[in-house]
Structure formats: structure tokens, C-alpha cells
PDB file of N, CA and C in Angstrom:
ATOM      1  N   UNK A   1     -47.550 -45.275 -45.682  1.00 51.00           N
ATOM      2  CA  UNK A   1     -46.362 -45.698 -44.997  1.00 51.00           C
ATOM      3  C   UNK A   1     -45.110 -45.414 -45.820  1.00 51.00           C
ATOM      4  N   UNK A   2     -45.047 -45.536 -47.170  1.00 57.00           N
ATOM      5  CA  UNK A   2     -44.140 -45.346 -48.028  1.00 57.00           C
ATOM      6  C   UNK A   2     -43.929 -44.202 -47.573  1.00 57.00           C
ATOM      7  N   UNK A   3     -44.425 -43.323 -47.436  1.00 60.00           N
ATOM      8  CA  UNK A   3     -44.090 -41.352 -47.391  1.00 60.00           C
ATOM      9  C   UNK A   3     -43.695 -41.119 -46.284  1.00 60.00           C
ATOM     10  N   UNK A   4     -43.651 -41.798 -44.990  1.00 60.00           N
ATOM     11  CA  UNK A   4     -43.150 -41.911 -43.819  1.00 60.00           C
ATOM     12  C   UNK A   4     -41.495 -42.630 -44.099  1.00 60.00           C
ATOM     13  N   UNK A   5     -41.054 -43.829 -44.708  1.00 55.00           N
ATOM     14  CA  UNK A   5     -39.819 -44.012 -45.410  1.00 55.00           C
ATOM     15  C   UNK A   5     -39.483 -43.006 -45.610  1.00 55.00           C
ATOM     16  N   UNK A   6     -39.499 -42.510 -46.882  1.00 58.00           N
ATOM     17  CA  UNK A   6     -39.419 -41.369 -47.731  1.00 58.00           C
ATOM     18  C   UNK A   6     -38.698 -40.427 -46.608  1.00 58.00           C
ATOM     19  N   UNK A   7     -39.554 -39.688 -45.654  1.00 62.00           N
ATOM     20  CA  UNK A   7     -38.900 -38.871 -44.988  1.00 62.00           C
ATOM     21  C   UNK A   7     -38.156 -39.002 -43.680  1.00 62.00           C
ATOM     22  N   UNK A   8     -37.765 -40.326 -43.737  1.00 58.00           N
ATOM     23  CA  UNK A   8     -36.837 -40.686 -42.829  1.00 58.00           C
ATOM     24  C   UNK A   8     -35.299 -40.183 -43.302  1.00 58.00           C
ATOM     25  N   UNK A   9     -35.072 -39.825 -44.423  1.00 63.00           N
ATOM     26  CA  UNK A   9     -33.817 -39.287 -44.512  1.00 63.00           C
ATOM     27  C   UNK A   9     -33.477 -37.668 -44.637  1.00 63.00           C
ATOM     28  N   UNK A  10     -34.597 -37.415 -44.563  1.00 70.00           N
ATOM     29  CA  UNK A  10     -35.244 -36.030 -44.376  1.00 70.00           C
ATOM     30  C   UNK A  10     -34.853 -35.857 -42.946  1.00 70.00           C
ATOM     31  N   UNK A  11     -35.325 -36.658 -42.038  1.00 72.00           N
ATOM     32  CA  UNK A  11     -35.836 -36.416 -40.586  1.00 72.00           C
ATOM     33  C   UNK A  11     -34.349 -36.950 -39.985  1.00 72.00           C
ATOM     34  N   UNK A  12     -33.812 -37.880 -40.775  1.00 77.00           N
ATOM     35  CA  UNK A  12     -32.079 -38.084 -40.066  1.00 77.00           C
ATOM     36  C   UNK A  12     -30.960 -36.492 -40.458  1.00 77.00           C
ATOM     37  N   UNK A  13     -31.455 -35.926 -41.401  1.00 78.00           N
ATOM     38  CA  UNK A  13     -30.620 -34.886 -41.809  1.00 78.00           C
ATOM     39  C   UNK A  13     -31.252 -33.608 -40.567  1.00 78.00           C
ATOM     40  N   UNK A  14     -32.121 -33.475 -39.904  1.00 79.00           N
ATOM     41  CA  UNK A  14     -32.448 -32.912 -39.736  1.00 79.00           C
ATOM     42  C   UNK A  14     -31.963 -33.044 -37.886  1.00 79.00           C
ATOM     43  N   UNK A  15     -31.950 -34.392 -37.881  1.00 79.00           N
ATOM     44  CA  UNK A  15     -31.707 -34.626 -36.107  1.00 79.00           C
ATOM     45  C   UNK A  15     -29.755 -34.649 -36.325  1.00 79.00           C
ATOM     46  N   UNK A  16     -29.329 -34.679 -37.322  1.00 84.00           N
ATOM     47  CA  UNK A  16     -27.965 -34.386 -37.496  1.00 84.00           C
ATOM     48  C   UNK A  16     -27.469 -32.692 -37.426  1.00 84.00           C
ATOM     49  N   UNK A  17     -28.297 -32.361 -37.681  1.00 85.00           N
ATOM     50  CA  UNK A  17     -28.409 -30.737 -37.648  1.00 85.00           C
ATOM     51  C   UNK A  17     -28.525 -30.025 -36.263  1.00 85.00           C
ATOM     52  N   UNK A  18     -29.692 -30.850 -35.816  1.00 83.00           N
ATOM     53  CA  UNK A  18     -29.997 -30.852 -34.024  1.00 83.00           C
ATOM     54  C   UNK A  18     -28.694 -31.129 -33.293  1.00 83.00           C
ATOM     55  N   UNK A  19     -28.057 -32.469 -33.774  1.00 86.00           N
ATOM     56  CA  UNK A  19     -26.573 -32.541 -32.727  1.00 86.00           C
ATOM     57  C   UNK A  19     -25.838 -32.178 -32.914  1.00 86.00           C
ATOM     58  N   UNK A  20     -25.329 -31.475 -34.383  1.00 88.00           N
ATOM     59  CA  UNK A  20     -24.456 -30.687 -34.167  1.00 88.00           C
ATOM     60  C   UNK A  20     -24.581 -29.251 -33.700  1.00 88.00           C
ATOM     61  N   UNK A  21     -25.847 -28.524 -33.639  1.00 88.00           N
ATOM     62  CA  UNK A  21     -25.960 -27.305 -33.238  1.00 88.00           C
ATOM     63  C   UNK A  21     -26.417 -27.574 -31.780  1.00 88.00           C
ATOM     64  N   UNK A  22     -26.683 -28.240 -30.774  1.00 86.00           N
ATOM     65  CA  UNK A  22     -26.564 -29.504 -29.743  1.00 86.00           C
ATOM     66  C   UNK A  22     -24.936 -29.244 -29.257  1.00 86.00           C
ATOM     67  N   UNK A  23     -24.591 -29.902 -30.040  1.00 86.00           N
ATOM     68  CA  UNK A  23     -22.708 -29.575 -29.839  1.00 86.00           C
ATOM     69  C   UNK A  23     -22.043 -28.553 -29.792  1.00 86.00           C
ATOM     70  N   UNK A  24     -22.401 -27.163 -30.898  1.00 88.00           N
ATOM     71  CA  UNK A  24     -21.835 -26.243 -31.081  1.00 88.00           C
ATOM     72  C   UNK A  24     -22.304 -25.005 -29.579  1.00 88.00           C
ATOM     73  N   UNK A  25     -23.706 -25.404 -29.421  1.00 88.00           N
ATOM     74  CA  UNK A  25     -24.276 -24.758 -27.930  1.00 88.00           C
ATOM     75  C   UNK A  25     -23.321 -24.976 -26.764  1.00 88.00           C
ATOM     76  N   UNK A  26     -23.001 -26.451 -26.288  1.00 87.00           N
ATOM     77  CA  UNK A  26     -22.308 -26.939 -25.201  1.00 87.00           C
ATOM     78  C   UNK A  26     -20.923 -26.692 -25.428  1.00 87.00           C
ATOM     79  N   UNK A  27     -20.697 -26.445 -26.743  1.00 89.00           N
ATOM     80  CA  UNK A  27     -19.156 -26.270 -26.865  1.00 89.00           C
ATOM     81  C   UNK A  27     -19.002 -24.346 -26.300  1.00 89.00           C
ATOM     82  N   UNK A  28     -19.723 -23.936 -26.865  1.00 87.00           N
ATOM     83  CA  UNK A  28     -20.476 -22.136 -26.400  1.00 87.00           C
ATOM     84  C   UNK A  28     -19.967 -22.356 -24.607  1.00 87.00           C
ATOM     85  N   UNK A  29     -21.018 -23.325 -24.184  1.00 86.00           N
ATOM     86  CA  UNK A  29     -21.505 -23.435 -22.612  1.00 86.00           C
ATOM     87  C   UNK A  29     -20.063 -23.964 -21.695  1.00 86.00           C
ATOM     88  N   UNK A  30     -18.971 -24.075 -22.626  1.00 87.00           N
ATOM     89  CA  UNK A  30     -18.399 -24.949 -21.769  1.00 87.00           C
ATOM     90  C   UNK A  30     -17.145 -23.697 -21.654  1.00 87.00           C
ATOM     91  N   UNK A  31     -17.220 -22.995 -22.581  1.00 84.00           N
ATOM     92  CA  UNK A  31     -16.058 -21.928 -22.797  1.00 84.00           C
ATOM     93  C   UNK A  31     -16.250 -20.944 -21.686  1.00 84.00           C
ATOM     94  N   UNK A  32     -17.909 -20.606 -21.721  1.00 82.00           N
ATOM     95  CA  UNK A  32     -18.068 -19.648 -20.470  1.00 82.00           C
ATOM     96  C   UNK A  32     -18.084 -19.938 -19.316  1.00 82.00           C
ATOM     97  N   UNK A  33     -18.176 -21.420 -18.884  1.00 79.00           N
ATOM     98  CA  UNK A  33     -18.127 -22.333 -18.103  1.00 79.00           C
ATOM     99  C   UNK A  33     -16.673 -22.123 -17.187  1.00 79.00           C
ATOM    100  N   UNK A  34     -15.672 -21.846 -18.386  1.00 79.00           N
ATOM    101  CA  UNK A  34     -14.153 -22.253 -17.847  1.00 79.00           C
ATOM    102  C   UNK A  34     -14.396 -20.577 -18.024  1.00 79.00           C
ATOM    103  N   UNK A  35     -14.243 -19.748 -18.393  1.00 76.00           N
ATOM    104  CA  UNK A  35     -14.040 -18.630 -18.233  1.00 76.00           C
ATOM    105  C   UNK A  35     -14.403 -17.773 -16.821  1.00 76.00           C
ATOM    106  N   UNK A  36     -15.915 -18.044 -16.370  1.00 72.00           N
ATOM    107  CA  UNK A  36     -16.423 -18.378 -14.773  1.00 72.00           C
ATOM    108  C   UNK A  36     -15.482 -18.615 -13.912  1.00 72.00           C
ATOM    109  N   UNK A  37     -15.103 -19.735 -13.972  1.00 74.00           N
ATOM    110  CA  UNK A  37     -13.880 -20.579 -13.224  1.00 74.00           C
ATOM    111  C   UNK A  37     -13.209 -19.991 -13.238  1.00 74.00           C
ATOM    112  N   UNK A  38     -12.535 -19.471 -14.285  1.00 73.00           N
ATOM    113  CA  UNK A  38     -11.070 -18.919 -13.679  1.00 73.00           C
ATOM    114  C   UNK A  38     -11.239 -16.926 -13.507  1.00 73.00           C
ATOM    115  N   UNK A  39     -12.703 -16.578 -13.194  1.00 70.00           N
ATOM    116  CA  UNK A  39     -13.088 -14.765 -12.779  1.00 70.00           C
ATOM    117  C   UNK A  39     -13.364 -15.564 -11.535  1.00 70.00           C
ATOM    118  N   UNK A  40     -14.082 -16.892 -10.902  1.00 74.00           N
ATOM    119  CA  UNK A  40     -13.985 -17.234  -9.352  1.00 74.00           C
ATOM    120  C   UNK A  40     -12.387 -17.167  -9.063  1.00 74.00           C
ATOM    121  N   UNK A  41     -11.706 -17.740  -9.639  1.00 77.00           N
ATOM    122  CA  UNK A  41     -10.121 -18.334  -9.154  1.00 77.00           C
ATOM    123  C   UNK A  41      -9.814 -16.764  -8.666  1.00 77.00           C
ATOM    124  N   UNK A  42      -9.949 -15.998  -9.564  1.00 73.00           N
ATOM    125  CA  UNK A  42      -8.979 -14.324  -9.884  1.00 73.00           C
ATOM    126  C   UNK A  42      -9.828 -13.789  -8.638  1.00 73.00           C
ATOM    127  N   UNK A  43     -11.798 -13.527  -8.132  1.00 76.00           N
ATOM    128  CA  UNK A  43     -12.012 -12.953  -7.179  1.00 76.00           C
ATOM    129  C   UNK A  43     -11.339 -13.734  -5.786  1.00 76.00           C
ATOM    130  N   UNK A  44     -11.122 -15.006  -5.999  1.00 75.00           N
ATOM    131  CA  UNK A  44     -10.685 -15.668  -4.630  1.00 75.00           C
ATOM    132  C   UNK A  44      -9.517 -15.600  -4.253  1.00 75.00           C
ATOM    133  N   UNK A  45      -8.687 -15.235  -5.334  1.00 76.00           N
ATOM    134  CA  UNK A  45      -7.250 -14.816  -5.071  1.00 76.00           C
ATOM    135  C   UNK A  45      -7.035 -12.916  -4.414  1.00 76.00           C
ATOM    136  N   UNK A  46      -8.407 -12.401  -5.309  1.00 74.00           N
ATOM    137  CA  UNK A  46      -8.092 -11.208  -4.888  1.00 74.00           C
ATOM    138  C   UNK A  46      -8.428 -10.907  -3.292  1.00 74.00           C
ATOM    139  N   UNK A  47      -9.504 -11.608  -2.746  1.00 77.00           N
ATOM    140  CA  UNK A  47     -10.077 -11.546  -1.735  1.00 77.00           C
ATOM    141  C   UNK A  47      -9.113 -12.452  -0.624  1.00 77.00           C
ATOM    142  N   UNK A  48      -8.891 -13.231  -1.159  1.00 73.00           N
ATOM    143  CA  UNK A  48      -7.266 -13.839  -0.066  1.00 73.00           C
ATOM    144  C   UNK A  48      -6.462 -12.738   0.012  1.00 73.00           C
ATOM    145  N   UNK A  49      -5.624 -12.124  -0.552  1.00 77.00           N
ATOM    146  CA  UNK A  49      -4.867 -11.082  -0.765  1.00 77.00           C
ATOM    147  C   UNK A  49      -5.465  -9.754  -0.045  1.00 77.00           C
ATOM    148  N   UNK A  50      -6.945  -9.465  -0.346  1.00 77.00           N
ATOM    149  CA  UNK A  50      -7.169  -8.248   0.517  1.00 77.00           C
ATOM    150  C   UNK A  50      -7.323  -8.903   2.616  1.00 77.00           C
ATOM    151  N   UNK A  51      -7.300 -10.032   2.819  1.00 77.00           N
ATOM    152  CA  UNK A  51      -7.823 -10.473   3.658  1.00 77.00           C
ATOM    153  C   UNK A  51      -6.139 -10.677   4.485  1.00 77.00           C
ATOM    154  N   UNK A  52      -4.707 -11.120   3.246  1.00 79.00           N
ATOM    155  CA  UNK A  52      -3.660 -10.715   3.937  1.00 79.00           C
ATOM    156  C   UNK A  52      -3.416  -9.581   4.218  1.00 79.00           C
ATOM    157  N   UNK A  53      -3.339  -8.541   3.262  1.00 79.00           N
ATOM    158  CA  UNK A  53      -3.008  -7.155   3.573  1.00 79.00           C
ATOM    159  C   UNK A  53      -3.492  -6.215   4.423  1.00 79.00           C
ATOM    160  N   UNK A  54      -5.229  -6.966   4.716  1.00 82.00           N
ATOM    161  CA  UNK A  54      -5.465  -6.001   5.771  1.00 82.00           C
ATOM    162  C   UNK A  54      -5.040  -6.773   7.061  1.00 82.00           C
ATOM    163  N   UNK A  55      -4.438  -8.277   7.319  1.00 84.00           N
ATOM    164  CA  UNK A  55      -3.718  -8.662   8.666  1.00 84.00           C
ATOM    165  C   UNK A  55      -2.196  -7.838   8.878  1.00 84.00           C
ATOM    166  N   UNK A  56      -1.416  -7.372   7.225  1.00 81.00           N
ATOM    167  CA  UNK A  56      -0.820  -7.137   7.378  1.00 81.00           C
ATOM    168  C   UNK A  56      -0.494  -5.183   8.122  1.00 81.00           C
ATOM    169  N   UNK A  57      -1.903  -4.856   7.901  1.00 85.00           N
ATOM    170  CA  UNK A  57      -1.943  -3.511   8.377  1.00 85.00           C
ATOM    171  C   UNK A  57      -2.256  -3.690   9.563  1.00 85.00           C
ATOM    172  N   UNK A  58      -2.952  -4.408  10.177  1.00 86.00           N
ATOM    173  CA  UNK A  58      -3.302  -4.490  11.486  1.00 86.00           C
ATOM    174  C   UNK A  58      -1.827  -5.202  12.146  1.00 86.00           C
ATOM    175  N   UNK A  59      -1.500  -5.901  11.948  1.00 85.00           N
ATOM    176  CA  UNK A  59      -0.108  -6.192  12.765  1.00 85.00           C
ATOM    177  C   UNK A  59       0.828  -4.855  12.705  1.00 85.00           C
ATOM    178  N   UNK A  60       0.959  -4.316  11.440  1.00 83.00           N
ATOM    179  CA  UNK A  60       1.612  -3.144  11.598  1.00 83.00           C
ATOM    180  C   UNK A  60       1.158  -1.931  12.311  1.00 83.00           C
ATOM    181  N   UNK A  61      -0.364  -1.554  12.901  1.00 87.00           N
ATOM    182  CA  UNK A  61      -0.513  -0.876  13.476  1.00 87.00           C
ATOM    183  C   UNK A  61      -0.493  -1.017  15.165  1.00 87.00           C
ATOM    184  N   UNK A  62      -0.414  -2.282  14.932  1.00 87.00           N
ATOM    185  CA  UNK A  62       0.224  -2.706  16.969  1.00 87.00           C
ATOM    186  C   UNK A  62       1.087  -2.735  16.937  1.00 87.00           C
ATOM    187  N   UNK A  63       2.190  -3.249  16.089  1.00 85.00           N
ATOM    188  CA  UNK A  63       3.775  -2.739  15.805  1.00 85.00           C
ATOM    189  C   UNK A  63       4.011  -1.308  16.187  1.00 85.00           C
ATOM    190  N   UNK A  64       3.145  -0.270  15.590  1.00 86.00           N
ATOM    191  CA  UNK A  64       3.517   0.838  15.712  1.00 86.00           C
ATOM    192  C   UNK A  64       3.261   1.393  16.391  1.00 86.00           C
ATOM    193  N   UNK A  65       1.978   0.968  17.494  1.00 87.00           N
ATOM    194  CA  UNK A  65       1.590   1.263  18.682  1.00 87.00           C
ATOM    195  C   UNK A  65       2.342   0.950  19.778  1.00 87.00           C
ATOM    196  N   UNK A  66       2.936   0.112  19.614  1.00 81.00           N
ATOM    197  CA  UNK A  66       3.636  -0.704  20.595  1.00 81.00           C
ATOM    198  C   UNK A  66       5.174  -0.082  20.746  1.00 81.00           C
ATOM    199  N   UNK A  67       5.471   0.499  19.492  1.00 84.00           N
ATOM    200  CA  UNK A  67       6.982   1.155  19.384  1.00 84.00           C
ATOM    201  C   UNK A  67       6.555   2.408  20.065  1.00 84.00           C
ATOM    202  N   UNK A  68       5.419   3.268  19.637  1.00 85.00           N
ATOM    203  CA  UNK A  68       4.954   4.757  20.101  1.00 85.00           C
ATOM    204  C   UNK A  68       5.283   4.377  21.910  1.00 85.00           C
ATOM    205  N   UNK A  69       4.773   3.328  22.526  1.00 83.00           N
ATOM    206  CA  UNK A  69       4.916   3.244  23.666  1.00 83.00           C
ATOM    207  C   UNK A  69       5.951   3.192  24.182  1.00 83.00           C
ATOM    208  N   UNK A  70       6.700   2.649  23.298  1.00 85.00           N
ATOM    209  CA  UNK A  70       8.642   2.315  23.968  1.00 85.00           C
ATOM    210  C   UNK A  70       9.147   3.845  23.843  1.00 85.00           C
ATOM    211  N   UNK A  71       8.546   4.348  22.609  1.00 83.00           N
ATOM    212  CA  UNK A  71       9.399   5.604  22.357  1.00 83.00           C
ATOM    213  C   UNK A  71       9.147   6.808  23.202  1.00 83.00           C
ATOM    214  N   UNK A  72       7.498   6.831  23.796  1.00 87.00           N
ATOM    215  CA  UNK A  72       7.652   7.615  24.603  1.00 87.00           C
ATOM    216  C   UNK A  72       7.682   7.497  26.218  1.00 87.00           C
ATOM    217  N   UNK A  73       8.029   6.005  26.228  1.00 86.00           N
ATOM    218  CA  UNK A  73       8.654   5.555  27.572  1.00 86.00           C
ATOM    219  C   UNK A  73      10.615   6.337  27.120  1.00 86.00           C
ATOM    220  N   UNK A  74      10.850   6.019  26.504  1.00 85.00           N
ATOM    221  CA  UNK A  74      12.662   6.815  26.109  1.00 85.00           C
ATOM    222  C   UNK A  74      11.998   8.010  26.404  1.00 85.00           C
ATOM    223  N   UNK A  75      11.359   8.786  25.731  1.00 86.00           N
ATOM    224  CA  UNK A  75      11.063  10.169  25.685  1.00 86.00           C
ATOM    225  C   UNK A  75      11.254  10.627  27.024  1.00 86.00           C
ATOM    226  N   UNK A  76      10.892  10.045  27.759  1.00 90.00           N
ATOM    227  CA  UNK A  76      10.391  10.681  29.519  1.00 90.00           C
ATOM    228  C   UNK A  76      11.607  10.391  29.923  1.00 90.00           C
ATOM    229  N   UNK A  77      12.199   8.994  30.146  1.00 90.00           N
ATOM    230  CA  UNK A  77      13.365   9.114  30.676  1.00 90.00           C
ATOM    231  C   UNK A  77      14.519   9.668  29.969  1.00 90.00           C
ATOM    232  N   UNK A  78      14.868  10.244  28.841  1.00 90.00           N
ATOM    233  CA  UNK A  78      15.560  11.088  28.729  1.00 90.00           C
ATOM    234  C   UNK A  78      15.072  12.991  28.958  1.00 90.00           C
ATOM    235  N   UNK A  79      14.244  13.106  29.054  1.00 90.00           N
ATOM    236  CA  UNK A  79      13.816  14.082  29.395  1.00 90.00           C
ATOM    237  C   UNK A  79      14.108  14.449  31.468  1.00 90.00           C
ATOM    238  N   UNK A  80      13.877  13.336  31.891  1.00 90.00           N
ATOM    239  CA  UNK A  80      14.327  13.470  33.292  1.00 90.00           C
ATOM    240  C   UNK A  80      15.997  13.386  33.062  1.00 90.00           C
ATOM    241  N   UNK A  81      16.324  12.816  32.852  1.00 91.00           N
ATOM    242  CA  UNK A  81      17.981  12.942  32.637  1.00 91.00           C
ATOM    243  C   UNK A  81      18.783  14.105  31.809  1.00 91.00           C
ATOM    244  N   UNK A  82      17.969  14.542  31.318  1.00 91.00           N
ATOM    245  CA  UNK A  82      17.861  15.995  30.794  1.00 91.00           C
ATOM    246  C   UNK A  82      17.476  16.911  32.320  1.00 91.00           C
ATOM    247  N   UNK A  83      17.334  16.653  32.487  1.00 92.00           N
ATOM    248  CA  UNK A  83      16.345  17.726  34.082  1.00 92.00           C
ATOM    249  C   UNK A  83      17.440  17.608  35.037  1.00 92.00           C
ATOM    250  N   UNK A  84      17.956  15.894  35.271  1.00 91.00           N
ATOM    251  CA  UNK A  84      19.488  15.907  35.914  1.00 91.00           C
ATOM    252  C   UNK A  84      20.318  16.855  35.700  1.00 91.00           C
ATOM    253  N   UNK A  85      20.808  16.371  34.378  1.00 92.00           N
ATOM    254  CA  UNK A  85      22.035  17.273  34.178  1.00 92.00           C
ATOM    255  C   UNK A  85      21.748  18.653  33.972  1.00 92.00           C
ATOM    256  N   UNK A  86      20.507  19.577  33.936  1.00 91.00           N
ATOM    257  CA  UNK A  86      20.577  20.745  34.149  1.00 91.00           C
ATOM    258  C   UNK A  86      20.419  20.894  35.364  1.00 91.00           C
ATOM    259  N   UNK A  87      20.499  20.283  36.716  1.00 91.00           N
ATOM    260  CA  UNK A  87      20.543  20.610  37.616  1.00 91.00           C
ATOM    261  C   UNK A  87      21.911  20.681  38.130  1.00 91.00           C
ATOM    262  N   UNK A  88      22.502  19.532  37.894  1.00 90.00           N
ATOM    263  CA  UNK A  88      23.883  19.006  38.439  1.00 90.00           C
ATOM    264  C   UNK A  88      24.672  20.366  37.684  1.00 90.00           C
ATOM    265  N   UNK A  89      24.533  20.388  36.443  1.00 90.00           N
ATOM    266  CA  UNK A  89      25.316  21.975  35.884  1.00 90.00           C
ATOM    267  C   UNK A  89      25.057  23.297  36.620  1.00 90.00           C
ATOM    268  N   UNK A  90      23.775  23.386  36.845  1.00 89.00           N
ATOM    269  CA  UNK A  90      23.297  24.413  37.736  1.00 89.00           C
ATOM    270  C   UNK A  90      24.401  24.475  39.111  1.00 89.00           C
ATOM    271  N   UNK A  91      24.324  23.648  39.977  1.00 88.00           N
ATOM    272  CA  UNK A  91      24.901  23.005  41.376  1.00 88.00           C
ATOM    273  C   UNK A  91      26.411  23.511  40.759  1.00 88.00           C
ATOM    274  N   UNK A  92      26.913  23.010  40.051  1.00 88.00           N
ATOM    275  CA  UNK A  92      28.342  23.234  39.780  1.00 88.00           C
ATOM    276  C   UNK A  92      28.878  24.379  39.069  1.00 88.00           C
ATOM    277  N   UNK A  93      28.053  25.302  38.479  1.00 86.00           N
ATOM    278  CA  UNK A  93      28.220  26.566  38.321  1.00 86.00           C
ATOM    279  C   UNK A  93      27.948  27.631  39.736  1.00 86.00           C
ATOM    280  N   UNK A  94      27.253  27.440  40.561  1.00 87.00           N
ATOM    281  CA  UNK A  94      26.531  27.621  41.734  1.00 87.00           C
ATOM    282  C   UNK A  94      28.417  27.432  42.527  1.00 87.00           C
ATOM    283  N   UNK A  95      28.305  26.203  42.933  1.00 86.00           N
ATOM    284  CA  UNK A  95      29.573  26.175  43.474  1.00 86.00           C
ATOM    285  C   UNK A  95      30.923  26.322  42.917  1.00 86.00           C
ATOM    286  N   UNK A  96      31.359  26.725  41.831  1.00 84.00           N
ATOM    287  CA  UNK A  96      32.336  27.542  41.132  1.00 84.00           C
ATOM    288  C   UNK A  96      32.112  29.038  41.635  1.00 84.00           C
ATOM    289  N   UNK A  97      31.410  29.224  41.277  1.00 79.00           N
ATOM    290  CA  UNK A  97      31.520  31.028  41.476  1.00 79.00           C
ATOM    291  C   UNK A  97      31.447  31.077  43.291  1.00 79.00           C
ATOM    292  N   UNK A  98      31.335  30.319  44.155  1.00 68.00           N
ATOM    293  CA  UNK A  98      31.554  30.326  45.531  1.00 68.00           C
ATOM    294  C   UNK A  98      32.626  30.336  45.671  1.00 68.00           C
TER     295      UNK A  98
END
């Protein structure tokens, strides 16, 4: 029993050794822990961001669909009003030289 004493201060140096390398592990675990956390934060920000930009391309491509339509609604009616006035010029060169 004496030799069991004996290496009780043996066996406390030794479970002191355990908690601090115990400690120095979780202190390891906690760094990569937060480092994790903030490569989630950075993909969730990036993936918000690709998730605006592609609403923002899609609104801009009905924007631009939607203008193509106005523009070639103008297109036609100036093109008939174009067709007018080369007629009406026609008519009035026509009746000048009469």
C-alpha cells in the first residue's frame, strides 16, 4: 500500500499533464471551430449574393424584353409614318408638276 502512496504524486503529475494537453486540444478544437463559422458565414453570404444577382439579371432581362417590345411597337409606327409622308410627298410632287 505504501508504493501505491508513493505513486500518487507520480499519477497527479501525470493527470495534470492529461488536462492540460486536454486543454491545449479544445483550445486547437475551438479555433477551427470559429474558423468553420465564419467559411459558413462567407459561403452564406456568397450564396445570398449569387441568389440576388441572378434576381437581378432576371428582372433585367424582362426589363429588356419588355423595352424590345415598346421599341419595336415605335419601330412600326414610325415606319408607317414614314410610308405617310412618302406618299403625301409623292401626291404633292405629282400635283405640282400638274
Amino acid at each position: 500500500m505504501e508504493k501505491e502512496f508513493v505513486k500518487l504524486p507520480e499519477n497527479e503529475l501525470d493527470l495534470k499533464r492529461l488536462i492540460q494537453t486536454f486543454n491545449t486540444t479544445l483550445e486547437t478544437i475551438e479555433k477551427r471551430l470559429s474558423r468553420l463559422e465564419k467559411m459558413d458565414s462567407i459561403e452564406h453570404r456568397v450564396e445570398v449574393n449569387q441568389i440576388d444577382l441572378s434576381d437581378i439579371k432576371d428582372s433585367l432581362q424582362r426589363i429588356e424584353e419588355s423595352h424590345n417590345n415598346e421599341l419595336q411597337h415605335v419601330n412600326r409606327r414610325l415606319d408607317s409614318h414614314l410610308v405617310k409622308i412618302a406618299k403625301l410627298e409623292e401626291e404633292l410632287i405629282i400635283s405640282i408638276k400638274k
